[in-house]
Structure formats: structure tokens, C-alpha cells
Short mmCIF file of C-alpha atoms in Angstrom, two decimals:
data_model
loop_
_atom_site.label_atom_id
_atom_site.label_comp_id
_atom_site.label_asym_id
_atom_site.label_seq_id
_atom_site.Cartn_x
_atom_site.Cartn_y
_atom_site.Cartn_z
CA UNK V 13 43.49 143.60 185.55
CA UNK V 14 43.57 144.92 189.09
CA UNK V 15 46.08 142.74 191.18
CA UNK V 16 43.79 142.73 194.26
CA UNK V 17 40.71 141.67 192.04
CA UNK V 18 42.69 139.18 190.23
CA UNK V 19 43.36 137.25 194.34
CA UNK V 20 39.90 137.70 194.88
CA UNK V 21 39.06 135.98 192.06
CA UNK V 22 41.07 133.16 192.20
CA UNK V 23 40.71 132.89 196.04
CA UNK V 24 36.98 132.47 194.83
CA UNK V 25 37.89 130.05 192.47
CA UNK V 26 39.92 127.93 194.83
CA UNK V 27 37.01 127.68 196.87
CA UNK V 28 34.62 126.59 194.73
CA UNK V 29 36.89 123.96 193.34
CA UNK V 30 37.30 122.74 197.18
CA UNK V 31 33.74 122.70 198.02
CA UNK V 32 31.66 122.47 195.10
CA UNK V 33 33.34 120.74 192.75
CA UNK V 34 33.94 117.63 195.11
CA UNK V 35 29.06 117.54 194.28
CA UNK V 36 29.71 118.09 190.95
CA UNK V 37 31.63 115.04 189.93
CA UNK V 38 30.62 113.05 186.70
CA UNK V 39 31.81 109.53 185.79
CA UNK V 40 34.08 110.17 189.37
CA UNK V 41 36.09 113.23 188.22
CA UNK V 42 35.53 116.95 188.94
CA UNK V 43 36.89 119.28 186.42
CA UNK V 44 39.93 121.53 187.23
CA UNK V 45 38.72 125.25 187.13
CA UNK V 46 41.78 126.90 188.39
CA UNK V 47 43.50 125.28 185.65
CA UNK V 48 40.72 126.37 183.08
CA UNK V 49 40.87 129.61 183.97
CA UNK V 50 44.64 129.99 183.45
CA UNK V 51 44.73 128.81 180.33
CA UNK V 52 42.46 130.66 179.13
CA UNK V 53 43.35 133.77 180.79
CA UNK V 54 46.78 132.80 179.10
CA UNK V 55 45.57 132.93 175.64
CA UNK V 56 44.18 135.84 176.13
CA UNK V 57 46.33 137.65 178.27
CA UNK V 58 50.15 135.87 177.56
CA UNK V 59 52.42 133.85 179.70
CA UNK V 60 52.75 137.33 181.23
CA UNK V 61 49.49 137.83 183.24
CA UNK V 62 49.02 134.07 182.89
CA UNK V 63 51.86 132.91 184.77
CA UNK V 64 50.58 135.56 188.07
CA UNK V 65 47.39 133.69 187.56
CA UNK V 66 49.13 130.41 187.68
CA UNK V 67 51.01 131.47 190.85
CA UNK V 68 48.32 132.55 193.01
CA UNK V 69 45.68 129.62 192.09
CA UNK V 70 48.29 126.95 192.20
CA UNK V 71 49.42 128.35 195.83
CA UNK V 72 45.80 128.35 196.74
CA UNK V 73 45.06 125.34 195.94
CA UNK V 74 48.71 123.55 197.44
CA UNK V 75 47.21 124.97 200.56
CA UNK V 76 44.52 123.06 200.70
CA UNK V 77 45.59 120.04 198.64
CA UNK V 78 47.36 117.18 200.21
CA UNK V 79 49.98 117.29 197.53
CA UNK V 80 53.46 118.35 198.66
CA UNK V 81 53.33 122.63 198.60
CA UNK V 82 54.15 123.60 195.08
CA UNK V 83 53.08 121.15 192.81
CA UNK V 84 50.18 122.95 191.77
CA UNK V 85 51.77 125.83 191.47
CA UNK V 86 54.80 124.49 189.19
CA UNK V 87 52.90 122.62 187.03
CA UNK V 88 50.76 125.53 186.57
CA UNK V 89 53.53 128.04 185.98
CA UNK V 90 54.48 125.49 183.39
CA UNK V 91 51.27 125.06 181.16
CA UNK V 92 50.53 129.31 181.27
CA UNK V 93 53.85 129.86 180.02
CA UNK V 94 53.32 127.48 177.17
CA UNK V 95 49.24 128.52 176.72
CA UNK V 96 50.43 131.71 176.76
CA UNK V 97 52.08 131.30 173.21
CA UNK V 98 48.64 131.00 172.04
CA UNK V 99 48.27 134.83 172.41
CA UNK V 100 50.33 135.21 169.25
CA UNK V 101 47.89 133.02 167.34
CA UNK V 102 45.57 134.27 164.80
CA UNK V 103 43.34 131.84 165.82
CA UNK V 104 42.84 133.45 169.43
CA UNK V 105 39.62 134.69 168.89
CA UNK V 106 38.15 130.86 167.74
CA UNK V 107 36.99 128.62 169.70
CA UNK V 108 38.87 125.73 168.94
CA UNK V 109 42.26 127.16 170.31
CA UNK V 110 40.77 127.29 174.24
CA UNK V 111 39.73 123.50 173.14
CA UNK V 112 43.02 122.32 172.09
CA UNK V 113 44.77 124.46 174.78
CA UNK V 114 42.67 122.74 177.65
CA UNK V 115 42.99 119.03 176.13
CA UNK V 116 46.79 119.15 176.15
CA UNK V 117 47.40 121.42 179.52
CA UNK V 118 44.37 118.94 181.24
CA UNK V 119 46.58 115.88 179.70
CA UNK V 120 49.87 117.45 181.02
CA UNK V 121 48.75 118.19 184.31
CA UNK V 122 47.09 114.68 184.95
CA UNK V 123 50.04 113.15 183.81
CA UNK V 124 52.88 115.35 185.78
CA UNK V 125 50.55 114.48 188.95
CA UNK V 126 50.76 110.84 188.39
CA UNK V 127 54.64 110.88 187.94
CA UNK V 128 54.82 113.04 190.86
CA UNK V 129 53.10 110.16 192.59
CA UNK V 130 55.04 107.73 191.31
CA UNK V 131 58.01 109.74 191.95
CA UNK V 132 56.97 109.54 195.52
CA UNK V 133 56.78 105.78 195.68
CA UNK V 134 52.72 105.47 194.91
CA UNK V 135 52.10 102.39 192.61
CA UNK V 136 50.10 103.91 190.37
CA UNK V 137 47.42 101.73 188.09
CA UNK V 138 48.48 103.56 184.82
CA UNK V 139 45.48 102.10 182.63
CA UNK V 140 43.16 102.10 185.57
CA UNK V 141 44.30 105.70 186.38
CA UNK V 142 44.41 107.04 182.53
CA UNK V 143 40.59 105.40 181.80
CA UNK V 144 38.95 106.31 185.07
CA UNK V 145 40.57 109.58 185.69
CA UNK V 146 42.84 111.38 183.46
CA UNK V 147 40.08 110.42 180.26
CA UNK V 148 37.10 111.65 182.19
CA UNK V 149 38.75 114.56 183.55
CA UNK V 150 40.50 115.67 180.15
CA UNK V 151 36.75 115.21 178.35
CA UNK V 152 34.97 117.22 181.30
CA UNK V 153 37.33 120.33 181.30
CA UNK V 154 37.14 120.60 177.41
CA UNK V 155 33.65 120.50 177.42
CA UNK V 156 33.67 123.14 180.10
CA UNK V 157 36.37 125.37 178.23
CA UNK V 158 34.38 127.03 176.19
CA UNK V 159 32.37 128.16 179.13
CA UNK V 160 34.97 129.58 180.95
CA UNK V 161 37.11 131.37 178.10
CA UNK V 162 33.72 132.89 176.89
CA UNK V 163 33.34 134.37 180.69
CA UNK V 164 36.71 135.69 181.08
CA UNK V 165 36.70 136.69 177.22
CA UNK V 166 34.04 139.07 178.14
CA UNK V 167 36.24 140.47 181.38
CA UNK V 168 39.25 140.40 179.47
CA UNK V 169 37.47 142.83 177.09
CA UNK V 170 35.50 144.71 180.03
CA UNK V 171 39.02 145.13 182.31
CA UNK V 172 41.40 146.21 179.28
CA UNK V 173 45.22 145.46 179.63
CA UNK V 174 47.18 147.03 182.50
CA UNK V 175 50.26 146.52 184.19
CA UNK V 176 49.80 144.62 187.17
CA UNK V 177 51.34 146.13 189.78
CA UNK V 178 51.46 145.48 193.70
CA UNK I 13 -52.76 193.55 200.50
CA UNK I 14 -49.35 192.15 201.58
CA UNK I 15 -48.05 189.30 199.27
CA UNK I 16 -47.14 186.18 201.29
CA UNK I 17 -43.56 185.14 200.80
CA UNK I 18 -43.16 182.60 197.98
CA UNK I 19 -41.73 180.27 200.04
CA UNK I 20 -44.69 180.27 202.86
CA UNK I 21 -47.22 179.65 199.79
CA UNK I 22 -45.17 176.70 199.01
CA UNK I 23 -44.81 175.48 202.37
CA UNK I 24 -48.73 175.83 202.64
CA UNK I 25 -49.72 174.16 199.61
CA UNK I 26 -47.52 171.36 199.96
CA UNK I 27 -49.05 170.52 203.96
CA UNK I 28 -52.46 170.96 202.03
CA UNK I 29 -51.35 168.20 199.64
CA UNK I 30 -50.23 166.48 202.51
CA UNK I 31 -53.68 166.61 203.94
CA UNK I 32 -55.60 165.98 200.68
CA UNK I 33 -53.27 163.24 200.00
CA UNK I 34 -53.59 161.24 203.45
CA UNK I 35 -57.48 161.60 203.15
CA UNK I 36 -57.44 160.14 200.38
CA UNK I 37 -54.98 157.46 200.75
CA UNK I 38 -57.49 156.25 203.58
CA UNK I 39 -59.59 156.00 200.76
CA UNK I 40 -57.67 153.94 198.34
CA UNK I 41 -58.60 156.73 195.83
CA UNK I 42 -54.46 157.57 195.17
CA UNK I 43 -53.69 154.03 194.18
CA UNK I 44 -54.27 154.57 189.78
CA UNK I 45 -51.44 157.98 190.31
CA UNK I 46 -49.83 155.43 192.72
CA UNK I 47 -49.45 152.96 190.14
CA UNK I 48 -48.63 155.37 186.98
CA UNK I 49 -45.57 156.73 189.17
CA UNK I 50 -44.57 153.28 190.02
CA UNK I 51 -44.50 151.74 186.79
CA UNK I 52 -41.91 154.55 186.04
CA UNK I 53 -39.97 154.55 189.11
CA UNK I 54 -39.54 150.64 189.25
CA UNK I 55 -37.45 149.47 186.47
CA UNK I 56 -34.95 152.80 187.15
CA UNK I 57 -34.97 151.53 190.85
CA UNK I 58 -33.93 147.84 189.76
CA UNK I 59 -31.36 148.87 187.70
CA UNK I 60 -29.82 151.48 190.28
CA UNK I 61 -30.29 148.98 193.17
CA UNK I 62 -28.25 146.27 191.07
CA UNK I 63 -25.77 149.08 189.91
CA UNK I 64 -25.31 149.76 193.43
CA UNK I 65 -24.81 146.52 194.47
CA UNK I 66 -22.33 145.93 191.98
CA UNK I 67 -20.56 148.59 193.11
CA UNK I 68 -20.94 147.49 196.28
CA UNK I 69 -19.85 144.25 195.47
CA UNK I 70 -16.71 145.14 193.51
CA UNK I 71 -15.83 147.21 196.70
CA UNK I 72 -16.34 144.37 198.72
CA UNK I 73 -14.07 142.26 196.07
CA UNK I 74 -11.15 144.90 196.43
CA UNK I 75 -11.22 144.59 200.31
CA UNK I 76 -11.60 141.05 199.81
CA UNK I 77 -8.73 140.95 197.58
CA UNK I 78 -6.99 142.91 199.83
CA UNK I 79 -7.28 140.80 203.14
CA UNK I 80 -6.30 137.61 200.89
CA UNK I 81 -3.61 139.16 199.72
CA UNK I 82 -2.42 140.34 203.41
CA UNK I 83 -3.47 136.85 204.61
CA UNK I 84 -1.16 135.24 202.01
CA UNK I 85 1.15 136.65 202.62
CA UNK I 86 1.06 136.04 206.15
CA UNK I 87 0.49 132.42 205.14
CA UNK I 88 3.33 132.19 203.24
CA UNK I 89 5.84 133.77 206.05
CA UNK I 90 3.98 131.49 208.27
CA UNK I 91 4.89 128.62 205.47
CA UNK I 92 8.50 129.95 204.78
CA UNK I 93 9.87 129.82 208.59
CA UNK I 94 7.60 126.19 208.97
CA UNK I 95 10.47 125.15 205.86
CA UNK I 96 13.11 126.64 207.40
CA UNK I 97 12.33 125.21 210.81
CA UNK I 98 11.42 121.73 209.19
CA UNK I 99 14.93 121.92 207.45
CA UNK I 100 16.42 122.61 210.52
CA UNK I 101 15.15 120.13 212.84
CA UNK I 102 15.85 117.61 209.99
CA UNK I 103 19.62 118.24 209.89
CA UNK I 104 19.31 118.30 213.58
CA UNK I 105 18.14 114.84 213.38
CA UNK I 106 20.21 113.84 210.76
CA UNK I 107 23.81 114.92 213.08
CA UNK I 108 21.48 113.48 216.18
CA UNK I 109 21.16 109.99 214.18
CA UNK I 110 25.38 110.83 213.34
CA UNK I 111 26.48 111.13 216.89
CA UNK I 112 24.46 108.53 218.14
CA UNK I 113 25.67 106.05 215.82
CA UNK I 114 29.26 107.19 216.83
CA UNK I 115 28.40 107.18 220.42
CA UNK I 116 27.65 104.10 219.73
CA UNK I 117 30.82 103.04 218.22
CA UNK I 118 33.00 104.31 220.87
CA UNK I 119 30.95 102.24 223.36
CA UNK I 120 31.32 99.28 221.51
CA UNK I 121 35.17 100.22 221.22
CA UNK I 122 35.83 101.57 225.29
CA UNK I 123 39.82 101.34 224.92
CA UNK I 124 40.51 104.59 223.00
CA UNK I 125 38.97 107.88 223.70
CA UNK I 126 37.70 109.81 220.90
CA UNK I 127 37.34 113.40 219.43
CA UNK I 128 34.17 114.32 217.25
CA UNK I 129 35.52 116.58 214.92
CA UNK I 130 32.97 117.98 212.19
CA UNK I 131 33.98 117.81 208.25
CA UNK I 132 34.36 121.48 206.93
CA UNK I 133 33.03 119.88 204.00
CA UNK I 134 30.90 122.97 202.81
CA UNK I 135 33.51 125.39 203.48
CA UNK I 136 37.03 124.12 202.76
CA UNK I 137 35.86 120.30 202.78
CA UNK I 138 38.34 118.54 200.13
CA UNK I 139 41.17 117.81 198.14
CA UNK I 140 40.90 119.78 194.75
CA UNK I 141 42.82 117.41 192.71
CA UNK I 142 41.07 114.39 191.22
CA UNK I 143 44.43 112.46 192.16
CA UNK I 144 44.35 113.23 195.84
CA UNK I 145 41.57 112.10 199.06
CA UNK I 146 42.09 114.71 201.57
CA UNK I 147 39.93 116.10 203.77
CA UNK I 148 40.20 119.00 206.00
CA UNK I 149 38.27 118.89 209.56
CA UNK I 150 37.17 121.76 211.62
CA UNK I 151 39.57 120.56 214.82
CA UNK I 152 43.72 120.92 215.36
CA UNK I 153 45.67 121.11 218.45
CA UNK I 154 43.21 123.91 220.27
CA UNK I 155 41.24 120.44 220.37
CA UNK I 156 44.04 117.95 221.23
CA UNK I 157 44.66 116.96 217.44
CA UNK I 158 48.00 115.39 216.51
CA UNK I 159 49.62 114.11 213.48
CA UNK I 160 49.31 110.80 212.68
CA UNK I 161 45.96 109.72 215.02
CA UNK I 162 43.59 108.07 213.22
CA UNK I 163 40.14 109.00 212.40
CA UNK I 164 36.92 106.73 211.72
CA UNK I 165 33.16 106.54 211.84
CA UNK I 166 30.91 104.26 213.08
CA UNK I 167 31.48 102.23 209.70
CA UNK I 168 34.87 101.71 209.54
CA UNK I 169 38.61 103.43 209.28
CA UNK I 170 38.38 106.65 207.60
CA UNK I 171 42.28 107.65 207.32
CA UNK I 172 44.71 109.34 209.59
CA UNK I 173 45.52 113.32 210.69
CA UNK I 174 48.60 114.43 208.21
CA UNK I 175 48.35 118.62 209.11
CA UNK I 176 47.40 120.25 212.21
CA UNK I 177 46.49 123.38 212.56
CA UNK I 178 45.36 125.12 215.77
CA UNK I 179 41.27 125.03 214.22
CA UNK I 180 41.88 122.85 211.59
CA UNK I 181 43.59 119.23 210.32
CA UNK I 182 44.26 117.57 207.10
CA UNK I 183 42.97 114.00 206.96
CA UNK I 184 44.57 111.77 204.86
CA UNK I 185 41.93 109.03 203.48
CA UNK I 186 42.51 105.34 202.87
CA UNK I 187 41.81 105.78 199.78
CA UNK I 188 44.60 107.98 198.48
CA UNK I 189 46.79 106.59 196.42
CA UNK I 190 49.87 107.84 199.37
CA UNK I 191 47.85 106.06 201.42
CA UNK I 192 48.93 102.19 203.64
CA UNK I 193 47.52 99.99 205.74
CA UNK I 194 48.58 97.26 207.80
CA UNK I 195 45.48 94.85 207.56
CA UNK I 196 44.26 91.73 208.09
CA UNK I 197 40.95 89.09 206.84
CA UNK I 198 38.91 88.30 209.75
CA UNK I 199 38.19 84.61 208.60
CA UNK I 200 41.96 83.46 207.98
CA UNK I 201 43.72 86.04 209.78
CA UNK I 202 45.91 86.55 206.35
CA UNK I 203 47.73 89.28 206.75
CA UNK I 204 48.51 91.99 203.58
CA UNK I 205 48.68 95.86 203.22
CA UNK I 206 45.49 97.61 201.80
CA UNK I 207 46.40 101.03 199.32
CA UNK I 208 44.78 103.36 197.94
CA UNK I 209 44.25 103.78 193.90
CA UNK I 210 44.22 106.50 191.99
CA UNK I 211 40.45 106.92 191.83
CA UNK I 212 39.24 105.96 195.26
CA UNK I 213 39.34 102.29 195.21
CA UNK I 214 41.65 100.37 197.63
CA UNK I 215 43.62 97.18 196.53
CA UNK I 216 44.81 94.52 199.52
CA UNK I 217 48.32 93.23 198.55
CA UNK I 218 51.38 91.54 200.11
CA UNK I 219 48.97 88.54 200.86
CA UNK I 220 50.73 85.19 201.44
CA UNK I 221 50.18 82.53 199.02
CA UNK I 222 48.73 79.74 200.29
CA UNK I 223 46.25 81.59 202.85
CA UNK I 224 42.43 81.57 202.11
CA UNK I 225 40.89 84.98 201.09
CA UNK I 226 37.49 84.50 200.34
CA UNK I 227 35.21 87.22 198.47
CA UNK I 228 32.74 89.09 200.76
CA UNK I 229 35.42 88.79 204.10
CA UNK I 230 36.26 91.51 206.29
CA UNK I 231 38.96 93.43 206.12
CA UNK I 232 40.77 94.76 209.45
CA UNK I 233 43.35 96.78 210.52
CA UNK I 234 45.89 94.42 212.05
CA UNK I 235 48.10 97.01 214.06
CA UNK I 236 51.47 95.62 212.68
CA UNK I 237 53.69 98.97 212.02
CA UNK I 238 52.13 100.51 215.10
CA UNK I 239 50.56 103.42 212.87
CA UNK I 240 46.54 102.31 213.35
CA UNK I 241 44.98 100.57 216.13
CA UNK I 242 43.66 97.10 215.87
CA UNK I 243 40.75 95.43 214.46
CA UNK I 244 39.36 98.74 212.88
CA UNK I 245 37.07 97.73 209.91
CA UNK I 246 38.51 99.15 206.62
CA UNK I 247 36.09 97.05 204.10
CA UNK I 248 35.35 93.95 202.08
CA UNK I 249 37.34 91.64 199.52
CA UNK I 250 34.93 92.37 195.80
CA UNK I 251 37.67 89.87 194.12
CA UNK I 252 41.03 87.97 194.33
CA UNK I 253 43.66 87.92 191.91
CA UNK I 254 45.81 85.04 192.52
CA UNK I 255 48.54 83.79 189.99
CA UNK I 256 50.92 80.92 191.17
CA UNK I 257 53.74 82.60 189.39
CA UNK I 258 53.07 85.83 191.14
CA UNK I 259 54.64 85.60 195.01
CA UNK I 260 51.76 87.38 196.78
CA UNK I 261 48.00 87.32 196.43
CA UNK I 262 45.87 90.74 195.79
CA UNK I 263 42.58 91.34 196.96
CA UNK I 264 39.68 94.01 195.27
CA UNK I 265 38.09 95.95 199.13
CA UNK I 266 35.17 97.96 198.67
CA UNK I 267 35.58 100.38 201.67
CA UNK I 268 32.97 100.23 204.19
CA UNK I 269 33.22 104.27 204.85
CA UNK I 270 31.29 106.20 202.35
CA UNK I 271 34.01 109.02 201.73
CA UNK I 272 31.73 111.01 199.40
CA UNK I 273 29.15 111.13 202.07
CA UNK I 274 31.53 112.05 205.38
CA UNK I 275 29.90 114.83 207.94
CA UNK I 276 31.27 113.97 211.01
CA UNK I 277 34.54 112.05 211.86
CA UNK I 278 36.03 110.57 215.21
CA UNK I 279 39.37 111.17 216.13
CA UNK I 280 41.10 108.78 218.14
CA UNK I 281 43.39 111.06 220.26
CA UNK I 282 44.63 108.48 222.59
CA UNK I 283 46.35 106.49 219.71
CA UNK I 284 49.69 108.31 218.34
CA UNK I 285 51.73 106.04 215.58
CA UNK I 286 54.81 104.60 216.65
CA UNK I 287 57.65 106.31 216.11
CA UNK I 288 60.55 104.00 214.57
CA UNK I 289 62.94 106.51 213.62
CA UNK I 290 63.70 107.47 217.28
CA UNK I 291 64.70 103.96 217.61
CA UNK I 292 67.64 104.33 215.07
CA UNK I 293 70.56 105.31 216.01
#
């Protein structure tokens, strides 16, 4: 895919995640779409393409997080390269691979942003934090998943593979 | 003899009928042929008199049609920019009810000066991680912002400035789990720090055993650390946890700032934090 369409699109997505996501909240939580979309673009695509993807939405959204720059984008970088190992699987094309993928990235990314916080000298409410956010969250972006991999199935199939280049 | 011209005969006859005819109309004596033709010439007359008014009348229908159609439409533009300009005056009532509130506040509260700065909540508005209470505002330093001031509402202490931009700031909320504050209970003056949680509820800890904390008291900034001003209202104590093995005292504040809910935000720009590490050598 097209290097220029691939900003625009996550640009978009960063957006939407900052404005709204915030009015779409259920049980508190709003579900990580930036992260949904690189995983799945990472099973479909490989660490490869993923891992671009993981560097331009996690620098988008460091921008306009409050988390120190580059946590996004590391933990990110991180989860493609290991959702993209899924694009060897035979089981790419069902459904329950983008499920399992999402559970254990959305897990893994909850929890590296709580030690990062704890890291930083937060006290952090582990049962309070895992029952009221990382549970909801982890349940809302799997039952979003399927969503999202079908869309970008279909553009992975309409765009084709190509280099990226600059 | 010459032969008249067919048409002149014709012409003739007819005003002879004519005359024959009116003489004896007078009479009454034309009435039975009257009649006969009538009969005929009635029922063929009803029904092309009705099928002409039909016709008439679905031609009237069309333009009717027509001229409702134009007038609904013009009905509904009139409708569509009433909606808009109902909408409109309602979220010009809505920030009017906003900034009067605040007004109010910074009467009440004459010792600082304030800047309204305007949530970009619909355009870059908040954090994106569910970990994180951030909120970007639509002033930096073009406006005066600096790091570290504090920003409220009319309801209480909303956070303080952590990024400047020249157009834009990052607000760091109370309720972020980075997030400290000095504070105070307004009944027994018991002093504590309230954080944030992971999840957007704020906890009240370091609280002296001994001193009375009450559920339902006010929480207030105290000003110890120098980073907020005093006597800011951050919330209210939901419940205390206190153990007499435990040193310190915790206390459950609901905040009194609806941070899902923020449009517009003060500033206080006269208020910087205090800056302790110029003091060390």
C-alpha cells in the first residue's frame, strides 16, 4: 500500500481515537483502534508493513498522548513484530486468529502501560486497574476485531502487496 | 337562367329558417322538435361537462400538486435554517450559561487573573490511552500560557498546563494516575495528598491518624508544595479507609469537575508553581 495513503490513514485513525472514541466509551474504556488496526494489518501484511504501521500510529498518537514520546510507538513496534508471525499461519484467513491476536496484543499493551506507570513512580491499583480497565478494554477491542480485520481484509485484497517506498 | 352559387342558396335558406324558426318560437310551436333534440343532446352534454371537469380538475390537481410541492419545499428550507438557527442559539446559550458561571467564579475568587481557554475537545480534545487524562486546550503562549498554571472551572480544580504550544496546551487532569495534589478537608483542616487512579477516580492519602475525616467533606487544595493555589475545590470524601496498623488514613473523593463533560476551562495565568530546584545548590 501507497506510503502517503497509509499516513493518511492512520493520521485519520489517530484522530478519531482522540475525539471520538473519548463518546464512545462503554463500562469507562474506549477501545484502542490504532492498535486494532496494526495487528491486523500485521497478520495480513507481516511484521514488515506492520511494524511502518506501528511507527506512524504510535508517533501519532505520543503526540497527542500525555505519555512520555515513544511509548506508543515502542510498544507498538513490539506487538506488530510478534502479530506479524501470524502471516505464516494457515489459519490467517479465520477469524479466530485476529481474535486471539487482539486479546493478547490488547493484554500486552495494557499491561506494558501500567509498568511504564509504575516505572515512573504512579501507585498503580493493580486489581482496581486490571477489573475496571485492562478487562473492559481487552473484551471491547476483541469484540471490535473482527470489524476492523474484515475492513482492512477487504483493502488488503483491493491495494495488493507493494513495496513501500518513500 | 343563371344558377345561384351553392353557397348563396345555402346562406338563403338557412336566414329563411331563421325567420320561420323565430316566428314560430314566438309561438311555442318549436318546443315538441325542441324537446326531441334535447332529450338527445342532454345526457351527451352531462357526461362531456363532467369529463371536462374532470379534466379540469385533474389539471387543477397537477398545479395544485405542483405549488405544494414548491411550497414544501420552501417550508422545509424555511424549517431546516429555523433548526440550524435553533441549534445555534442553543449552544450560544449553553457557552453564555459557561462563561457566566466562570465569570462568576473569578469574581468570587478576585486574587488571580484568569484565561478562558476553550477545550479542543471535538478536534484534538483527549488523551487516547484509557490509562492517561489529558486534555489538549485551544490556548499556549500566543495567549500567555505557561507550564505548570493551573486550570479550573467554576466547579472545582481541573488539573494543571504540562505542554505549551504557541495555539495549543496539554492539560494534565487530577485524575491521572501521574497526577498530585497537596490538599486539605475543610471541616478538620487534615491535611493529605489527593492522586489520581488508573480509571479516573482520585484517592486522598498521607492523612494523619488521629484527625477527623468525615464522609461527604470538602476537599481543598491546601497550597503546601507551592504548585496550586489555595482553597481550590477538588471534591468530596465517598469513604475512609482507616486501619490502626496502617500509619496514614485514605480517603475515597468523588471529583467535583465533571471531566467527561469539560467545554471551557480557566487558566490561572497569574499563578506559576514554585520552583524548588533553583533553590538547590
Amino acid at each position: 500500500m501507497n506510503i502517503y495513503a497509509t499516513i493518511l490513514l492512520l493520521i485519520a485513525t489517530v484522530i478519531i481515537q482522540t475525539t471520538a472514541m473519548p463518546h464512545l466509551t462503554i463500562m469507562g474504556v474506549k477501545p484502542d483502534l490504532v492498535l486494532l488496526m496494526v495487528i491486523s494489518w500485521s497478520l495480513l501484511r507481516g511484521a514488515q508493513e506492520g511494524v511502518i504501521w506501528a511507527l506512524i500510529g504510535g508517533m501519532g498518537l505520543d503526540l497527542l498522548s500525555g505519555a512520555p514520546f515513544g511509548t506508543s510507538t515502542v510498544a507498538l513496534v513490539a506487538l506488530s513484530l510478534l502479530a506479524g508471525m501470524g502471516e505464516l499461519s494457515v489459519f490467517r484467513t479465520h477469524i479466530t486468529l485476529p481474535l486471539i491476536a487482539t486479546l493478547i496484543a490488547t493484554l500486552a499493551y495494557d499491561l506494558f502501560f501500567l509498568l511504564l506507570l509504575h516505572m515512573q513512580g504512579c501507585s498503580i491499583a493493580w486489581t482496581d486497574s486490571l477489573n475496571k480497565v485492562v478487562l473492559p478494554s481487552t473484551l471491547f477491542n476483541v469484540l471490535l476485531a473482527p470489524f476492523v480485520y474484515k475492513a482492512l481484509y477487504w483493502l488488503h485484497r483491493k491495494t495488493g502487496r507493494e513495496e513501500i517506498a518513500w | 337562367m343563371k344558377r345561384l352559387p351553392t353557397r348563396s342558396t345555402v346562406l338563403i335558406i338557412l336566414v329563411l329558417l331563421s325567420l320561420v324558426g323565430l316566428t314560430l318560437d314566438q309561438n311555442e310551436d318549436l318546443l315538441p322538435i325542441e324537446d326531441l333534440a334535447l332529450r338527445f343532446v342532454v345526457p351527451v352534454q352531462e357526461k362531456l361537462t363532467s369529463l371536462a371537469s374532470s379534466i379540469s380538475d385533474l389539471t387543477q390537481a397537477t398545479q395544485d400538486i405542483r405549488e405544494l410541492h414548491r411550497r414544501n419545499e420552501e417550508l422545509q428550507g424555511l424549517a431546516d435554517s429555523l433548526m440550524i438557527e435553533n441549534v445555534r442559539l442553543k449552544e450560544i446559550e449553553s457557552e453564555n450559561e459557561t462563561l457566566r458561571r466562570l465569570l462568576g467564579f473569578t469574581q468570587a475568587n478576585p486574587t488571580h487573573s484568569y484565561k478562558a481557554a476553550e477545550v479542543k475537545g471535538r478536534v484534538i480534545g483527549r488523551a487516547p490511552s484509557n490509562f492517561l487524562s489529558y486534555l489538549i486546550i485551544d490556548s499556549g503562549s500566543q495567549q500567555g500560557i505557561e507550564k505548570g498554571m493551573p486550570v479550573v472551572t467554576e466547579r472545582g480544580l481541573v488539573g494543571r498546563i504540562t505542554d505549551v504550544g504557541s495555539n495549543w496546551a496539554k492539560v494534565m487532569l487530577i485524575i491521572d494516575p501521574s497526577s498530585s495534589v497537596n490538599a486539605l478537608i475543610q471541616t478538620s483542616r487534615a491535611t493529605g495528598v489527593v492522586e489520581g487512579q488508573v480509571g479516573g477516580s482520585l484517592v486522598m492519602k498521607y492523612i494523619p491518624q488521629g484527625e477527623t475525616v468525615n464522609v461527604n467533606d470538602i476537599v481543598l487544595t491546601s497550597g503546601l508544595g507551592g504548585n496550586f493555589p489555595q482553597k481550590l475545590i477538588i471534591g468530596q470524601v465517598t469513604a475512609v479507609h482507616q486501619r490502626d496498623i496502617e500509619m496514614f488514613q485514605q480517603a475515597d473523593i468523588r471529583p467535583t469537575v465533571d471531566f467527561n463533560n469539560l467545554e471551557i476551562v480557566l487558566v490561572i495565568t497569574n499563578f506559576l508553581p514554585d520552583d524548588f530546584e533553583r533553590l538547590v545548590p
